[in-house]
Coordinates of C-alpha atoms in Angstrom, one line a residue:
X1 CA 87.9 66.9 -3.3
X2 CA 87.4 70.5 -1.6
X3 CA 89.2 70.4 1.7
X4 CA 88.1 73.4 3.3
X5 CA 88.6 73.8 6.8
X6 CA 85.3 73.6 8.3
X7 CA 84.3 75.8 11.7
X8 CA 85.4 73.7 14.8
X9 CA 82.5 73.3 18.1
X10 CA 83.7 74.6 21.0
X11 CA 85.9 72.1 22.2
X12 CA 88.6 72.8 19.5
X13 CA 88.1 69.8 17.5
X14 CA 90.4 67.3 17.7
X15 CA 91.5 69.2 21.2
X16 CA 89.7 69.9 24.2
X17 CA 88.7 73.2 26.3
X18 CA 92.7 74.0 27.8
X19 CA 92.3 73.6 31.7
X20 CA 95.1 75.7 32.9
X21 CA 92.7 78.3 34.1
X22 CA 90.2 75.6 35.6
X23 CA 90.0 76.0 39.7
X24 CA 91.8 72.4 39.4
X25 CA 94.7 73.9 38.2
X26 CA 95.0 77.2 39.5
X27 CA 95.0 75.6 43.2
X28 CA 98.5 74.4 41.8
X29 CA 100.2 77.8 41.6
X30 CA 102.7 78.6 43.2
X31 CA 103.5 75.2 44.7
X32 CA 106.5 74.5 46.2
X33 CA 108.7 71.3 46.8
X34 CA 111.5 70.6 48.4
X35 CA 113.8 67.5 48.2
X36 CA 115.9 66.3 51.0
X37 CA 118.0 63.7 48.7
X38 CA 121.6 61.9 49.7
X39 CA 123.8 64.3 47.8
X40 CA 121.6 67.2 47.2
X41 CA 118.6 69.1 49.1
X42 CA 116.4 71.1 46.2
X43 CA 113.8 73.5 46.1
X44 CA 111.2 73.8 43.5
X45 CA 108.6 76.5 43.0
X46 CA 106.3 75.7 40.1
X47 CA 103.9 77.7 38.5
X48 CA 102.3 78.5 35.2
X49 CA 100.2 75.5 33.4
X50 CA 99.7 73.5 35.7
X51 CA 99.8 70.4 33.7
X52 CA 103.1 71.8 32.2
X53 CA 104.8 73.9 34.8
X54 CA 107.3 76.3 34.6
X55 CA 110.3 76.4 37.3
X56 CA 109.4 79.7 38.8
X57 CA 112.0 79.1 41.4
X58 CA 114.8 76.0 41.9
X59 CA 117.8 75.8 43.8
X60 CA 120.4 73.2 44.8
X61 CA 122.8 72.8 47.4
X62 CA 125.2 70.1 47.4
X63 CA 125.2 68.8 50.8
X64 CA 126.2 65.1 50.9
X65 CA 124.4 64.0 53.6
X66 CA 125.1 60.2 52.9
X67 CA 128.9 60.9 52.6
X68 CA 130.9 58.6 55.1
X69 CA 126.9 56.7 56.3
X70 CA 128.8 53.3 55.3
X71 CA 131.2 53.9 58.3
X72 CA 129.4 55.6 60.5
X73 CA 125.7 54.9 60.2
X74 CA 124.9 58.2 60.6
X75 CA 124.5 61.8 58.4
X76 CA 127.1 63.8 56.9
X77 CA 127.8 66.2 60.2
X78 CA 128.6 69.0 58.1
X79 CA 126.5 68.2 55.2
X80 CA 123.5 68.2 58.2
X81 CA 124.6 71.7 59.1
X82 CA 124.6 72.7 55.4
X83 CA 121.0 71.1 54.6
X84 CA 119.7 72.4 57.5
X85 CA 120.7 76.1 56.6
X86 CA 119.4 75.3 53.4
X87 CA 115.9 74.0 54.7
X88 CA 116.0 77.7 56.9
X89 CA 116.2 79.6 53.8
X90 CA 113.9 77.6 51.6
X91 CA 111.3 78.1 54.0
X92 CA 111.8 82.0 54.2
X93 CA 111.8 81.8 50.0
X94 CA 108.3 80.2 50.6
X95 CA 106.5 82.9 52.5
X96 CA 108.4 85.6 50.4
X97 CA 107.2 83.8 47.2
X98 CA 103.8 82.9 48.7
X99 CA 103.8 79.1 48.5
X100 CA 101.8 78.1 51.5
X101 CA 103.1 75.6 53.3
X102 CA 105.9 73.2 51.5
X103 CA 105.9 69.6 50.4
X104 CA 108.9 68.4 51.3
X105 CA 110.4 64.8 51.3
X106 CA 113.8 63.2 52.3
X107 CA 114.8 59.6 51.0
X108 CA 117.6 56.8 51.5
X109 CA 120.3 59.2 53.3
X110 CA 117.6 60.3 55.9
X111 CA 115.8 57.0 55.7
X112 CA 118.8 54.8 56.6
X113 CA 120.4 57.0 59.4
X114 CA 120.8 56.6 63.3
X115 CA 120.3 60.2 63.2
X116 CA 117.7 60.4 60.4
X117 CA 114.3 60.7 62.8
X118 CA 116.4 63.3 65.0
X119 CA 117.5 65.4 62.0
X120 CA 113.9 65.1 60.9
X121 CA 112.7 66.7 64.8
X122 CA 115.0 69.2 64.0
X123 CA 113.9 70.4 60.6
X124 CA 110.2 70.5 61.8
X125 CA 111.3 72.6 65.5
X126 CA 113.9 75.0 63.4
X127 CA 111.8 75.8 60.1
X128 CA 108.6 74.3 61.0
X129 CA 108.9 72.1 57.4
X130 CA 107.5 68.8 58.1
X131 CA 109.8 66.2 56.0
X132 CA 107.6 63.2 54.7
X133 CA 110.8 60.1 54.9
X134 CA 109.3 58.2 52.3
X135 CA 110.9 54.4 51.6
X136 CA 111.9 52.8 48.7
X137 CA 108.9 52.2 47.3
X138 CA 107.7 55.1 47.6
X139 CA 110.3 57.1 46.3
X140 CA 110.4 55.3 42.5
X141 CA 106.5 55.5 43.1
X142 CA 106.8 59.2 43.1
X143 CA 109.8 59.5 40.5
X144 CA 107.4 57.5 38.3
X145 CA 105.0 59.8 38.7
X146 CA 107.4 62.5 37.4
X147 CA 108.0 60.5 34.5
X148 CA 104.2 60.8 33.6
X149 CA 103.8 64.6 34.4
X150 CA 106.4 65.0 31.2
X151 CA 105.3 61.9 29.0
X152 CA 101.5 61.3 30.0
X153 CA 101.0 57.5 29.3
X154 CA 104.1 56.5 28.7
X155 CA 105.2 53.2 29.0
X156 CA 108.9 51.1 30.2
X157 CA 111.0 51.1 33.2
X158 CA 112.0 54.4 35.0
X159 CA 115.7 54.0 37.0
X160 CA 115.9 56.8 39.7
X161 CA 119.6 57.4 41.0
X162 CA 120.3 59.2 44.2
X163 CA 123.4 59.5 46.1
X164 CA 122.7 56.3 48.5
X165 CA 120.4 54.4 46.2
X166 CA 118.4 53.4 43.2
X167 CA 115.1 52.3 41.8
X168 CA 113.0 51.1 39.3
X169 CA 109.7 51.3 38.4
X170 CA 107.1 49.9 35.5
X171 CA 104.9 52.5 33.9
X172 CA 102.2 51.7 31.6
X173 CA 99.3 53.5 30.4
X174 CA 99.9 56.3 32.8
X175 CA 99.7 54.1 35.9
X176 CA 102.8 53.1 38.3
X177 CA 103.1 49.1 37.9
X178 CA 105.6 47.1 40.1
X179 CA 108.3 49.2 41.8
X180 CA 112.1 47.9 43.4
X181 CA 114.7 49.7 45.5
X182 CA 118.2 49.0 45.9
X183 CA 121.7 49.8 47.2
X184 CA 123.2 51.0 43.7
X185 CA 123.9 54.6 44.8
X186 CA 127.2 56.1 44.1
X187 CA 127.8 57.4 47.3
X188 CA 127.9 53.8 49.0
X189 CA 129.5 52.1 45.8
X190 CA 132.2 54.8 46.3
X191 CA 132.6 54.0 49.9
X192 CA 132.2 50.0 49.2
X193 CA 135.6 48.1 50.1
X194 CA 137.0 45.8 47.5
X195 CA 137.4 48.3 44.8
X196 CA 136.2 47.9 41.1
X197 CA 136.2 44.0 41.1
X198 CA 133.8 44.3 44.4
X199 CA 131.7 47.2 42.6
X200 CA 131.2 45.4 39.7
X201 CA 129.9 42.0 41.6
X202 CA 127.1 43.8 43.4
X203 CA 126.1 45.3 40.8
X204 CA 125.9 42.6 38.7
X205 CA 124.4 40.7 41.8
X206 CA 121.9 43.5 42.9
X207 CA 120.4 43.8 38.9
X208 CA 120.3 40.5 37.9
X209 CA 117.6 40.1 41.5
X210 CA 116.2 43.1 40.1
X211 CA 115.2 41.8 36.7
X212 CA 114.3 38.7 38.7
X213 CA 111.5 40.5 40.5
X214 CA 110.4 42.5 37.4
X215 CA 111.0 40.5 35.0
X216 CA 111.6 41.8 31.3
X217 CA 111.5 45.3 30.9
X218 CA 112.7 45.7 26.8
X219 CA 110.7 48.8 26.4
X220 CA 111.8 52.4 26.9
X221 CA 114.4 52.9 30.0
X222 CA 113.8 56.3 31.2
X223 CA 116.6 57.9 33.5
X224 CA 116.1 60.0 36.8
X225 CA 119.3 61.9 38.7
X226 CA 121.1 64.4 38.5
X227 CA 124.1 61.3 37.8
X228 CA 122.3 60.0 34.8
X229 CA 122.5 63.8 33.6
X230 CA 125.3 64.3 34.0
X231 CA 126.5 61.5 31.7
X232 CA 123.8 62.5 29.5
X233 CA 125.6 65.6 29.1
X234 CA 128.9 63.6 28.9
X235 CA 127.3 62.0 25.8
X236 CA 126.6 65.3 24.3
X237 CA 129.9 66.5 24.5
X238 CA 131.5 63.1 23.8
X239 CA 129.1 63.1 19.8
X240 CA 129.2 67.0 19.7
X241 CA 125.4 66.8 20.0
X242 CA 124.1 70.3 19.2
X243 CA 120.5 70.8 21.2
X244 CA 122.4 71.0 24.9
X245 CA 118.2 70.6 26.4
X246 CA 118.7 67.2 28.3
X247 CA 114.7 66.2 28.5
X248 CA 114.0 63.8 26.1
X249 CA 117.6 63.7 25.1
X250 CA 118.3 59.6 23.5
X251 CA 120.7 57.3 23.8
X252 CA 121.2 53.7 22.6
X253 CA 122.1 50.7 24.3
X254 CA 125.4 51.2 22.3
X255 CA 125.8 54.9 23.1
X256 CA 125.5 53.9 26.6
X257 CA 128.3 52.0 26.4
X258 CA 130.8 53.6 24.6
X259 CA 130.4 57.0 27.1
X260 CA 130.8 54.3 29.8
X261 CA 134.0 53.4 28.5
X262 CA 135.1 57.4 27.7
X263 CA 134.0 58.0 31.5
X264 CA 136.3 55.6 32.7
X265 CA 139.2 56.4 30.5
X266 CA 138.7 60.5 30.8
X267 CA 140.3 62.6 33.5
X268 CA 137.7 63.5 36.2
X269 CA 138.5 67.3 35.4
X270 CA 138.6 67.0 31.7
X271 CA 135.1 65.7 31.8
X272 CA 133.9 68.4 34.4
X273 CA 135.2 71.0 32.0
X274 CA 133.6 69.3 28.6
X275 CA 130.8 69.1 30.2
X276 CA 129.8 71.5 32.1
X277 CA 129.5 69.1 35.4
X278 CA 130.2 70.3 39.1
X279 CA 133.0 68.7 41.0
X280 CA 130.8 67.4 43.6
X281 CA 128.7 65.3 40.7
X282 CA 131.9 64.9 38.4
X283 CA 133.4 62.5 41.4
X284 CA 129.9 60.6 41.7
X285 CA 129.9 59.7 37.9
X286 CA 132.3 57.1 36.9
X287 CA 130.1 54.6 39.9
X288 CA 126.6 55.8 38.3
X289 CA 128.3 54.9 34.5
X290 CA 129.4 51.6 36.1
X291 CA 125.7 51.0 36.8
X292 CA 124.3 52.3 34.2
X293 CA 126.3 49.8 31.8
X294 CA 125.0 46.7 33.5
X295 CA 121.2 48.0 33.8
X296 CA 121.3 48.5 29.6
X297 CA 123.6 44.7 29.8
X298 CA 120.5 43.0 32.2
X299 CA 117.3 44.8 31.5
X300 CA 118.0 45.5 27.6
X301 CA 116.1 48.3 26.8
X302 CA 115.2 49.6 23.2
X303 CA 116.2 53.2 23.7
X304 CA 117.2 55.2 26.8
X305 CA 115.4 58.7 27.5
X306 CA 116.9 61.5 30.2
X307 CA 114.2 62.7 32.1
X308 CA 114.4 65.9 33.7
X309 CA 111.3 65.1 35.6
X310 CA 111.3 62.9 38.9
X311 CA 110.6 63.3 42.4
X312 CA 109.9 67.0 42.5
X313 CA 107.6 66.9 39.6
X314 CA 105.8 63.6 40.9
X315 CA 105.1 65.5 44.5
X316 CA 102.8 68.0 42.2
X317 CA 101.8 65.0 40.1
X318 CA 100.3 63.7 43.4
X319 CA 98.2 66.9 43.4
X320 CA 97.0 67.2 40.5
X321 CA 93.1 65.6 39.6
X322 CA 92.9 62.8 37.2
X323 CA 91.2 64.6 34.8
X324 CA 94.3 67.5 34.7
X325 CA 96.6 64.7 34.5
X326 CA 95.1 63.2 31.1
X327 CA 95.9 66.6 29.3
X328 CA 98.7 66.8 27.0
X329 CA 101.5 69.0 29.0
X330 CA 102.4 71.0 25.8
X331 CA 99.1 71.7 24.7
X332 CA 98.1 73.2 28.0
X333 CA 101.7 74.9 28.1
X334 CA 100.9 76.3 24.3
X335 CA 97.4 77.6 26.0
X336 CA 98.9 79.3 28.8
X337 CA 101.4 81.1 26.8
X338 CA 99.1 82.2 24.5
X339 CA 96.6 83.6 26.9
X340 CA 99.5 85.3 28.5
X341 CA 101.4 86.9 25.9
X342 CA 99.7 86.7 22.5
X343 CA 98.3 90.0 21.3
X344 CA 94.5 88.6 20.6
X345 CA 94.5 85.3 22.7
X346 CA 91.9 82.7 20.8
X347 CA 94.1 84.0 17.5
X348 CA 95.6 80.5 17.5
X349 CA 92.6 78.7 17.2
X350 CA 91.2 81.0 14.1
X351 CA 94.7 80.4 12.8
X352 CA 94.3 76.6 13.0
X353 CA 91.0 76.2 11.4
X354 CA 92.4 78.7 8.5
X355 CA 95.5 75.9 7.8
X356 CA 94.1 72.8 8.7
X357 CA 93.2 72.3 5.3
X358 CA 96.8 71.7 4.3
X359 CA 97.1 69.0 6.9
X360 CA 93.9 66.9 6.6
X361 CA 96.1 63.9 6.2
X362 CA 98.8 64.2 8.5
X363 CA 99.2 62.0 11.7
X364 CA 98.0 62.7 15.3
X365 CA 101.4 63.6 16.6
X366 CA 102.0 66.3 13.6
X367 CA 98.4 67.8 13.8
X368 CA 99.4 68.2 17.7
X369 CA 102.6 69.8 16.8
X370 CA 100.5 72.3 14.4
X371 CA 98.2 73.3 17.0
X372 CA 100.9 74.2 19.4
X373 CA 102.9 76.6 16.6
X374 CA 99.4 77.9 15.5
X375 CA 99.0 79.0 19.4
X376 CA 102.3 80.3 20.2
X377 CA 102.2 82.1 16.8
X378 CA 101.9 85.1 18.3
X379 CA 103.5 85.1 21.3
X380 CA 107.0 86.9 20.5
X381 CA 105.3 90.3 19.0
X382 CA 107.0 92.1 21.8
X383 CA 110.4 91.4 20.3
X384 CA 112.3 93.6 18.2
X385 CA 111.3 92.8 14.6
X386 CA 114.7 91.6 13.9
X387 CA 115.4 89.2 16.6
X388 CA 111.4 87.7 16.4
X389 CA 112.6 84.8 14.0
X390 CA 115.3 84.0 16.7
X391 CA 113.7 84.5 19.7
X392 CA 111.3 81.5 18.7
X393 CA 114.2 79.3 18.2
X394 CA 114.9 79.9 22.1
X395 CA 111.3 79.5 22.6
X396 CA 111.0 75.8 20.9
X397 CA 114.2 74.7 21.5
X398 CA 115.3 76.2 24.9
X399 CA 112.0 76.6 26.9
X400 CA 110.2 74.1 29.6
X401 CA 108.0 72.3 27.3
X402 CA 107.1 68.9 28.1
X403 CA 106.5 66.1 26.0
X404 CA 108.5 67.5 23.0
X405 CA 110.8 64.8 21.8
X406 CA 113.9 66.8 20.5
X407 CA 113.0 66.6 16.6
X408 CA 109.7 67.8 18.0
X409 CA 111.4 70.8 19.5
X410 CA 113.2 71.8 16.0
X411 CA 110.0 71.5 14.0
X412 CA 108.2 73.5 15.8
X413 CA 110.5 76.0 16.4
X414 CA 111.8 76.0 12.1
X415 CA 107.9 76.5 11.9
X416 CA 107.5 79.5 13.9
X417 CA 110.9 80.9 12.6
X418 CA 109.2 80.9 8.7
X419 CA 106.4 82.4 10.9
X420 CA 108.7 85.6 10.8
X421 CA 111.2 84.9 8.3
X422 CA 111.4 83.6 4.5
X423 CA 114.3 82.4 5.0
X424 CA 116.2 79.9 7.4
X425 CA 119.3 80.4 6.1
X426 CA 122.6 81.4 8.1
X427 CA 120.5 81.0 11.8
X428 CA 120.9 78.4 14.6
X429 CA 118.0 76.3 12.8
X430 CA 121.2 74.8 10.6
X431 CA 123.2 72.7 13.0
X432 CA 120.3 71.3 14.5
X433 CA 118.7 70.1 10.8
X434 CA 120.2 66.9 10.7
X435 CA 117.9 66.2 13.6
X436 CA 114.4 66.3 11.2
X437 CA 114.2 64.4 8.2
X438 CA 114.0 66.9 5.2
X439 CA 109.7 65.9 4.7
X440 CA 109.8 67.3 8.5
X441 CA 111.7 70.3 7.5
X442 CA 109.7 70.9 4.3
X443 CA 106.2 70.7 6.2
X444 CA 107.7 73.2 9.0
X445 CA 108.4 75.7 6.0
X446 CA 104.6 75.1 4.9
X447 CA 103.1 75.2 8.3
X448 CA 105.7 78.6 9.0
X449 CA 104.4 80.5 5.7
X450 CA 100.9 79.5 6.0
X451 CA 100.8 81.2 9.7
X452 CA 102.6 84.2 8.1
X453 CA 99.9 84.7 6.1
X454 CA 97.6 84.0 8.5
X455 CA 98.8 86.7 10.3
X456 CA 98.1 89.2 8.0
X457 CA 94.2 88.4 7.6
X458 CA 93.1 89.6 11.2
X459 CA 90.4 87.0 11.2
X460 CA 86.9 88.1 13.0
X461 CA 87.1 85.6 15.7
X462 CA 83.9 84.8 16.2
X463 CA 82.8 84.1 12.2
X464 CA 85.8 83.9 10.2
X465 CA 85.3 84.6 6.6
X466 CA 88.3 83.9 5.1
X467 CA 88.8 79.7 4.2
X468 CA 91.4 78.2 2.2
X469 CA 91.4 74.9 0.1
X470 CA 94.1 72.8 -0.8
X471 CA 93.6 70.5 -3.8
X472 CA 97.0 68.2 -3.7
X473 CA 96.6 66.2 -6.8
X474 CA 95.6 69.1 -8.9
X475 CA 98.8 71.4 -7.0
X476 CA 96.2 73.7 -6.7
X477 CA 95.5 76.1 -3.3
X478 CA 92.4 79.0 -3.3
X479 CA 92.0 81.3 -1.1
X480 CA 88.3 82.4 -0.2
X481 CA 87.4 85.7 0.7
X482 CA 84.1 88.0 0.7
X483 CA 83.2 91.7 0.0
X484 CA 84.1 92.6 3.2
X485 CA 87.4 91.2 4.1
X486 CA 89.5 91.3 0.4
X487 CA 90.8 94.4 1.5
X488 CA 92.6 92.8 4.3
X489 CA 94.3 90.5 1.2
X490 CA 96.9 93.6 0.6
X491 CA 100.3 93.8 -1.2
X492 CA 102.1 92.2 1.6
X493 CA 99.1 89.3 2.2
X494 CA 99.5 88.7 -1.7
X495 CA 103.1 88.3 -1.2
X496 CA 103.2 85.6 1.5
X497 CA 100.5 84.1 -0.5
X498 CA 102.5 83.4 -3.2
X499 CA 105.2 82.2 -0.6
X500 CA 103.6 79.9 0.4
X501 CA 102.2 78.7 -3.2
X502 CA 105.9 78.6 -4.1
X503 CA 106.5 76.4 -1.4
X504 CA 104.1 73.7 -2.7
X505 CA 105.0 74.0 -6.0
X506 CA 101.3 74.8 -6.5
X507 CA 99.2 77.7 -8.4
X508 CA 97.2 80.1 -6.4
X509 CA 94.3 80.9 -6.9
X510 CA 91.8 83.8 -5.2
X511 CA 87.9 84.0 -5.3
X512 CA 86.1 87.3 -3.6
X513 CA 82.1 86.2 -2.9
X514 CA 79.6 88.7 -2.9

């Protein structure tokens, strides 16, 4: 059977129009949110696609403001002095930067205190930021939505740790089910009298009401908090784990447990140094792994996922229109980096329809994955010729790009190395290998060599007359060109032709119509 790839309609076929330039999304420029949290107060300033934003601006200051609340009922005095300072400059960023006015929301530390509605006054009169106190509900509600803006309708329970509490949430086809708040912060566990043996009894108290309430939750656990990081990154270190990107970074029930136990039996400052953890979070860490042990022991989940998504990201996930939320967050981020920085931007799309042949049979989630290299082919032109192979490892492996599990991240990245390069040999691309099966590697190599010859063709956009066929059971490929455009099939074209014939061990074959 011929499989030529036939011309798409305008809607990109199996893709949609990308809406990152659609009024919809551009009103979310430039949007900035701040987070008034228990141990840290963050600004965010996003920007880019919309549906996949880029950090245009983010800063933490560790200020502790539930440190020493068990005692006194009341804020941090100097961490209130320090968030306050904070919430003066972050507001100053915002004009500068051009935000418009700041979302900004405060949770258990501000929530719980004496002093929480006066520190609240005093925010508004000093900085004129208006500090939405959300409760417990609220606040897994919104790190839910976070979830969702990086894995649009996922499905399992998202645990949110803060310094003075945590929650859980359900998520299930892209809605926010049934949603709990508890206690199980480390800040108050640290504080909590009775030492371990106490510890350990309300936690095991606190969960097993928990998974009363919810019921089972055996699906996927996802993990928000800058403490579940942190032992993420404990992990890494702990297996030697070589992709240091903590979204979508896995763990098992039994990984869980045996960094758990390494936590505990680990100097504080050995662990800060492994892994790259501040000493303000280092301290919080061995109460959040003491937590984190008995939610994997009670709720059982299949596999745990880091998200680096939560509160901040669910505050723009509020603003976004449905329709905007039901895009695929790399697809839209492949769009916008394309329009941005590719030299002929719509290149991708000729570039698709010219390989597609080659993968008529491959899944959903691979054809996805060969649309995105096919539109950020392109995109590192501006690099030095010699570095272009390795500056789209950075890209694929090191960039924001949401909903890329980590295998994801390498196979898109080996693809657009053997964009640029023949060879993967003696790069980065090595270490991380054992990540991808080798069918995953090998169909990286095809998709990389058929873009490099892509490249060379210089389709006419708006009628491209070049096609190829791929006939698998003969281990035949023909490339189809006319009058007009064999020229462009020169002695480097021929060259990565036969590349990429090598490469599936098939004969090549070339017809010029007239």
């Amino acid at each position: 059977m011929n499989t030529t790839g036939a011309t798409a309609p305008k809607d990109w076929r199996p893709f949609r129009r990308p809406l990152f330039n659609d009024p919809s999304a551009r009103a979310l420029s430039r949007v900035g949110v701040i987070d008034v949290g228990s141990n840290s107060v963050r600004m965010v300033v996003f920007d880019g696609a919309a549906r996949s934003p880029a950090y245009f601006f983010n800063e933490k200051i560790m200020c502790a403001l539930g440190a020493g609340m068990a005692q006194t009922g009341r804020l941090n005095p100097e961490g209130r002095v320090r968030a306050l300072a904070a919430l003066k400059r972050f507001q100053l960023l915002g004009e500068a930067i051009g935000t418009g006015p700041l979302s900004a929301v405060a949770t258990a530390a501000v929530r719980e205190a004496e002093d929480g509605p006066e520190f609240r006054d005093e925010v508004e009169r000093e900085t004129g930021i208006k500090l939405w106190v959300v409760d417990g509900q609220e606040e897994a509600r919104l790190s839910a939505q976070g979830v969702l803006l990086g894995w649009p309708g996922a499905y399992g329970l998202v645990c949110d740790i803060g310094g003075s509490s945590m929650e859980l949430a359900e998520i299930n086809g892209g809605e926010v089910g049934n949603r709990i708040s508890s206690d199980l912060g480390p800040l108050k566990l640290r504080e909590l009298k009775g030492g371990k043996k106490a510890r350990k009894e309300l936690i095991r108290d606190t969960l097993s009401g928990m998974h009363k309430a919810l019921g089972p939750q055996e699906n996927r656990l996802f993990l928000v908090g800058g403490s579940w990081r942190a032992i993420a990154k404990i992990d890494m270190a702990r297996r030697g784990y070589p992709l240091l990107v903590l979204h979508e970074y896995r763990m098992t029930p039994k990984a869980v447990r045996d960094t758990a136990d390494y936590i505990a039996l680990t100097n504080l400052d050995t662990l800060k140094v492994q892994a790259d953890v501040s000493s303000a979070r280092i301290s919080l860490v061995p109460h959040a792994a003491e937590v984190l042990r008995e939610i994997v022991k009670t709720f059982k989940p299949h596999d745990i996922a880091i998200s680096s998504y939560g509160i901040r990201e669910g505050l723009l996930y509020e603003q976004m229109p449905q329709r905007l939320r039901d895009r695929d967050p790399l697809i839209e981020s492949c769009h916008f980096a394309e329009s941005k920085d590719a030299r002929r931007p719509g290149q991708g799309k000729v570039t698709y329809n010219f390989i597609s042949p080659l993968f008529k049979k491959a899944t959903a989630d691979r054809i996805r994955l060969v649309k995105a290299a096919c539109l950020l082919h392109d995109v590192s032109w501006r690099s030095h010729p010699d570095y272009r192979a390795e500056d789209c490892f950075e890209n694929a492996t090191r960039s924001n790009l949401g909903g890329l599990k980590h295998s994801e991240r390498v196979f898109l990245g080996l693809a657009l190395h053997y964009r640029y390069s023949n060879s993967s040999s003696g790069t980065r691309f090595e270490k991380l290998m054992h990540l991808i099966t080798p069918k995953d590697a090998y169909e990286a190599k095809v998709l990389g060599k058929a873009m490099r010859l892509a490249a060379m063709l210089w389709f006419d956009m708006e009628s491209p007359s070049v096609e190829l066929s791929w006939y698998p059971k003969k281990r035949v490929i023909e490339l189809h060109l006319t009058d007009k455009t064999a020229p462009l099939f020169g002695e480097v074209a021929q060259a990565r032709y036969h590349s990429l014939a090598e490469t599936l061990e098939a004969m090549a074959k070339v017809t010029i119509q007239t």
